[in-house]
Amino acid sequence: MDITAPVTDYVRASLLTTQGDLVKHDGAAAAVFPVGNSGQMLRVNSGGNDLEYILPGAWLFEGEYSAKNAGNVTITTSNVTILTLDLGSVYINGRYSINAHLLLNKGAVSGFCHFRCLKKSGTGVIECFHDKTRFSLSSYITASMQWGVNLSGIFKVTTEGSLVLHITCSSFGSNGEVIANEGQLYVHRLRITA
C-alpha cells in the first residue's frame, strides 16, 4: 500500500503553512519548526534534544601562548630554528592569530634574511593565505646593522591534532652570518561566539 500521497497531504495541510518551514519531531509527534529570520543560523541546542536559531557571533579571544628564544642564535645556513612554541591540541576550523618579532644583527656583508613562522611538528594541519602553510617575510639588511622584523597573520586549522610552531631564519650572501638576539612569538586562540 502506497502511503506517500496521504502522508504528504497531511504534512502539507496540517503542519506547513509558510515557505521555508521544517518538520521535526517534538518528542511526541511531528511538529512544525517555523522558518527563521534573515541572517540566522540553525543549530542543535545545548541539551542536544532540539533545534534552535541563533545569530552568528564574532571572533573572541580565548587563550594565549607565547615563547621567546633563550639567547643569541647564529644563522649561517637555511631555516635555522630561532624558537619553538607548542600549542598542544588544535581543532578543525579553529583560528589562531600570530604576532612574531625578531631582532637581527647582520654580519660583515649586506644581504637578505628570510624569516618564517610555520608548523614544526604534530598531526594538525594549518592553512595561511589560501593553500600556504606558513607566514614568511624577506628583508635586505645592511652589513653590521641591527634590524627588527615583524610578522603577523591568522591561520586556520584544516585537520585537528597536535601542533608545534617555530620561527626560522635563513641568511643569504657571501658572508651570510646573522645573529638573532631577540625573538618572540605570540599566538592568540580565537573562537566564534554563538
Short mmCIF file of C-alpha atoms in Angstrom, two decimals:
data_model
loop_
_atom_site.label_atom_id
_atom_site.label_comp_id
_atom_site.label_asym_id
_atom_site.label_seq_id
_atom_site.Cartn_x
_atom_site.Cartn_y
_atom_site.Cartn_z
CA MET A 1 0.00 0.00 0.00
CA ASP A 2 1.43 3.37 -1.01
CA ILE A 3 1.05 5.92 1.79
CA THR A 4 3.26 8.61 0.27
CA ALA A 5 0.42 10.79 -1.02
CA PRO A 6 -1.69 10.73 2.20
CA VAL A 7 1.36 11.48 4.37
CA THR A 8 2.47 14.28 2.06
CA ASP A 9 -1.04 15.76 2.04
CA TYR A 10 -1.27 15.54 5.85
CA VAL A 11 2.07 17.28 6.35
CA ARG A 12 1.20 19.95 3.79
CA ALA A 13 -2.28 20.61 5.19
CA SER A 14 -1.63 20.23 8.91
CA LEU A 15 1.88 21.45 9.57
CA LEU A 16 3.50 23.53 6.89
CA THR A 17 1.95 26.95 6.49
CA THR A 18 4.90 29.13 5.46
CA GLN A 19 7.53 28.65 2.79
CA GLY A 20 10.75 27.50 4.47
CA ASP A 21 9.04 25.76 7.42
CA LEU A 22 10.60 22.48 8.54
CA VAL A 23 9.02 19.39 10.05
CA LYS A 24 10.59 17.99 13.22
CA HIS A 25 9.59 15.60 15.98
CA ASP A 26 8.89 17.37 19.27
CA GLY A 27 9.15 14.23 21.38
CA ALA A 28 5.50 13.29 20.99
CA ALA A 29 4.56 13.88 17.37
CA ALA A 30 5.51 15.61 14.15
CA ALA A 31 5.56 19.36 14.61
CA VAL A 32 6.28 22.43 12.54
CA PHE A 33 9.57 24.25 13.03
CA PRO A 34 8.99 27.70 11.54
CA VAL A 35 11.50 29.27 9.21
CA GLY A 36 13.90 31.62 10.99
CA ASN A 37 14.78 35.23 10.24
CA SER A 38 17.26 36.57 7.72
CA GLY A 39 20.86 36.02 8.84
CA GLN A 40 20.04 33.39 11.48
CA MET A 41 21.78 30.01 11.65
CA LEU A 42 20.26 26.68 12.67
CA ARG A 43 21.94 24.56 15.34
CA VAL A 44 21.25 21.87 17.90
CA ASN A 45 20.59 23.31 21.37
CA SER A 46 22.89 22.80 24.36
CA GLY A 47 20.73 19.91 25.62
CA GLY A 48 21.23 18.07 22.35
CA ASN A 49 17.48 17.42 22.02
CA ASP A 50 16.05 20.24 19.90
CA LEU A 51 16.80 22.73 17.15
CA GLU A 52 17.19 26.47 17.58
CA TYR A 53 18.06 29.54 15.55
CA ILE A 54 20.96 31.75 16.52
CA LEU A 55 22.66 34.85 15.19
CA PRO A 56 26.26 34.21 14.14
CA GLY A 57 28.67 35.72 16.60
CA ALA A 58 32.02 37.44 16.47
CA TRP A 59 35.52 36.06 16.93
CA LEU A 60 36.62 36.44 20.55
CA PHE A 61 39.97 35.98 22.23
CA GLU A 62 40.04 32.63 24.06
CA GLY A 63 43.64 31.92 25.05
CA GLU A 64 47.25 32.98 24.63
CA TYR A 65 50.55 31.22 24.02
CA SER A 66 53.97 32.84 23.91
CA ALA A 67 57.63 31.94 23.66
CA LYS A 68 60.95 33.69 23.22
CA ASN A 69 64.41 32.47 22.38
CA ALA A 70 66.80 31.76 25.23
CA GLY A 71 69.74 33.68 23.78
CA ASN A 72 71.66 34.61 20.66
CA VAL A 73 71.32 32.28 17.68
CA THR A 74 73.93 32.50 14.92
CA ILE A 75 72.49 31.78 11.49
CA THR A 76 74.79 30.73 8.65
CA THR A 77 72.57 28.15 6.93
CA SER A 78 68.98 27.86 5.77
CA ASN A 79 65.98 27.56 8.06
CA VAL A 80 67.67 27.70 11.46
CA THR A 81 65.06 27.45 14.24
CA ILE A 82 65.09 30.52 16.49
CA LEU A 83 62.31 29.43 18.86
CA THR A 84 59.57 26.83 19.21
CA LEU A 85 56.02 27.09 20.60
CA ASP A 86 53.83 24.06 21.44
CA LEU A 87 50.10 24.80 21.02
CA GLY A 88 49.00 21.36 22.26
CA SER A 89 45.78 20.12 20.62
CA VAL A 90 44.18 22.23 17.88
CA TYR A 91 40.71 21.67 16.47
CA ILE A 92 39.33 21.83 12.95
CA ASN A 93 38.27 25.31 11.79
CA GLY A 94 39.97 26.89 14.81
CA ARG A 95 41.58 30.28 14.16
CA TYR A 96 44.90 31.43 15.61
CA SER A 97 46.32 34.94 15.37
CA ILE A 98 50.12 35.14 15.36
CA ASN A 99 52.47 38.03 16.01
CA ALA A 100 56.18 37.26 15.67
CA HIS A 101 59.14 39.59 16.23
CA LEU A 102 62.83 39.03 15.55
CA LEU A 103 65.77 41.38 16.15
CA LEU A 104 68.61 40.57 13.74
CA ASN A 105 72.26 41.67 13.71
CA LYS A 106 73.82 41.33 10.24
CA GLY A 107 77.41 40.18 9.76
CA ALA A 108 80.17 41.87 7.75
CA VAL A 109 78.36 41.66 4.39
CA SER A 110 74.93 43.05 3.48
CA GLY A 111 72.34 40.56 2.33
CA PHE A 112 68.85 39.15 2.56
CA CYS A 113 67.35 37.38 5.55
CA HIS A 114 64.29 35.21 5.17
CA PHE A 115 62.06 34.96 8.24
CA ARG A 116 59.28 32.32 8.58
CA CYS A 117 56.68 31.12 11.06
CA LEU A 118 55.39 27.64 10.27
CA LYS A 119 54.48 24.22 11.61
CA LYS A 120 57.44 22.31 13.02
CA SER A 121 55.70 19.09 14.03
CA GLY A 122 52.42 17.47 15.03
CA THR A 123 49.40 15.90 13.35
CA GLY A 124 47.42 19.15 12.99
CA VAL A 125 47.37 20.87 9.60
CA ILE A 126 47.16 24.65 9.19
CA GLU A 127 46.36 26.95 6.30
CA CYS A 128 47.54 30.54 5.84
CA PHE A 129 46.69 32.62 2.77
CA HIS A 130 44.64 30.04 0.86
CA ASP A 131 46.85 26.97 0.33
CA LYS A 132 50.01 28.24 2.06
CA THR A 133 51.14 26.63 5.30
CA ARG A 134 53.46 29.36 6.61
CA PHE A 135 53.92 33.09 7.01
CA SER A 136 57.16 34.46 5.59
CA LEU A 137 58.99 37.74 5.07
CA SER A 138 62.28 38.62 3.36
CA SER A 139 64.26 41.70 4.28
CA TYR A 140 67.53 43.19 3.00
CA ILE A 141 69.83 44.08 5.88
CA THR A 142 72.88 46.33 5.57
CA ALA A 143 76.20 44.97 6.86
CA SER A 144 76.81 45.38 10.58
CA MET A 145 73.30 46.74 11.13
CA GLN A 146 70.60 45.70 13.57
CA TRP A 147 67.14 45.20 12.10
CA GLY A 148 63.76 44.43 13.67
CA VAL A 149 61.40 42.19 11.71
CA ASN A 150 57.70 41.68 12.48
CA LEU A 151 55.33 39.11 11.03
CA SER A 152 51.63 38.71 11.77
CA GLY A 153 48.57 36.94 10.40
CA ILE A 154 45.77 34.48 11.11
CA PHE A 155 45.84 30.79 10.27
CA LYS A 156 43.05 28.23 10.41
CA VAL A 157 43.23 24.58 11.34
CA THR A 158 42.16 22.26 8.50
CA THR A 159 42.98 18.98 10.27
CA GLU A 160 42.80 18.65 14.05
CA GLY A 161 45.62 17.20 16.11
CA SER A 162 48.75 18.35 17.91
CA LEU A 163 50.67 21.39 16.66
CA VAL A 164 54.10 22.86 17.34
CA LEU A 165 55.07 26.11 15.58
CA HIS A 166 58.53 27.55 15.13
CA ILE A 167 60.25 30.66 13.81
CA THR A 168 63.06 30.00 11.38
CA CYS A 169 65.55 32.31 9.71
CA SER A 170 67.81 31.94 6.69
CA SER A 171 70.62 34.32 5.72
CA PHE A 172 71.93 34.77 2.19
CA GLY A 173 75.11 36.34 0.78
CA SER A 174 78.84 35.59 0.59
CA ASN A 175 79.07 36.13 4.35
CA GLY A 176 75.59 35.10 5.32
CA GLU A 177 76.04 35.29 9.09
CA VAL A 178 73.29 36.94 11.05
CA ILE A 179 72.70 36.81 14.79
CA ALA A 180 69.16 36.65 16.17
CA ASN A 181 69.48 38.14 19.63
CA GLU A 182 65.80 38.61 20.38
CA GLY A 183 62.88 36.56 19.12
CA GLN A 184 59.31 36.39 20.37
CA LEU A 185 56.19 34.62 19.16
CA TYR A 186 52.70 35.35 20.48
CA VAL A 187 49.68 33.28 19.43
CA HIS A 188 46.08 34.10 20.36
CA ARG A 189 43.45 31.39 20.06
CA LEU A 190 40.12 32.75 18.78
CA ARG A 191 36.62 31.33 18.94
CA ILE A 192 33.34 32.39 17.40
CA THR A 193 30.53 33.27 19.77
CA ALA A 194 27.11 31.79 19.23
#
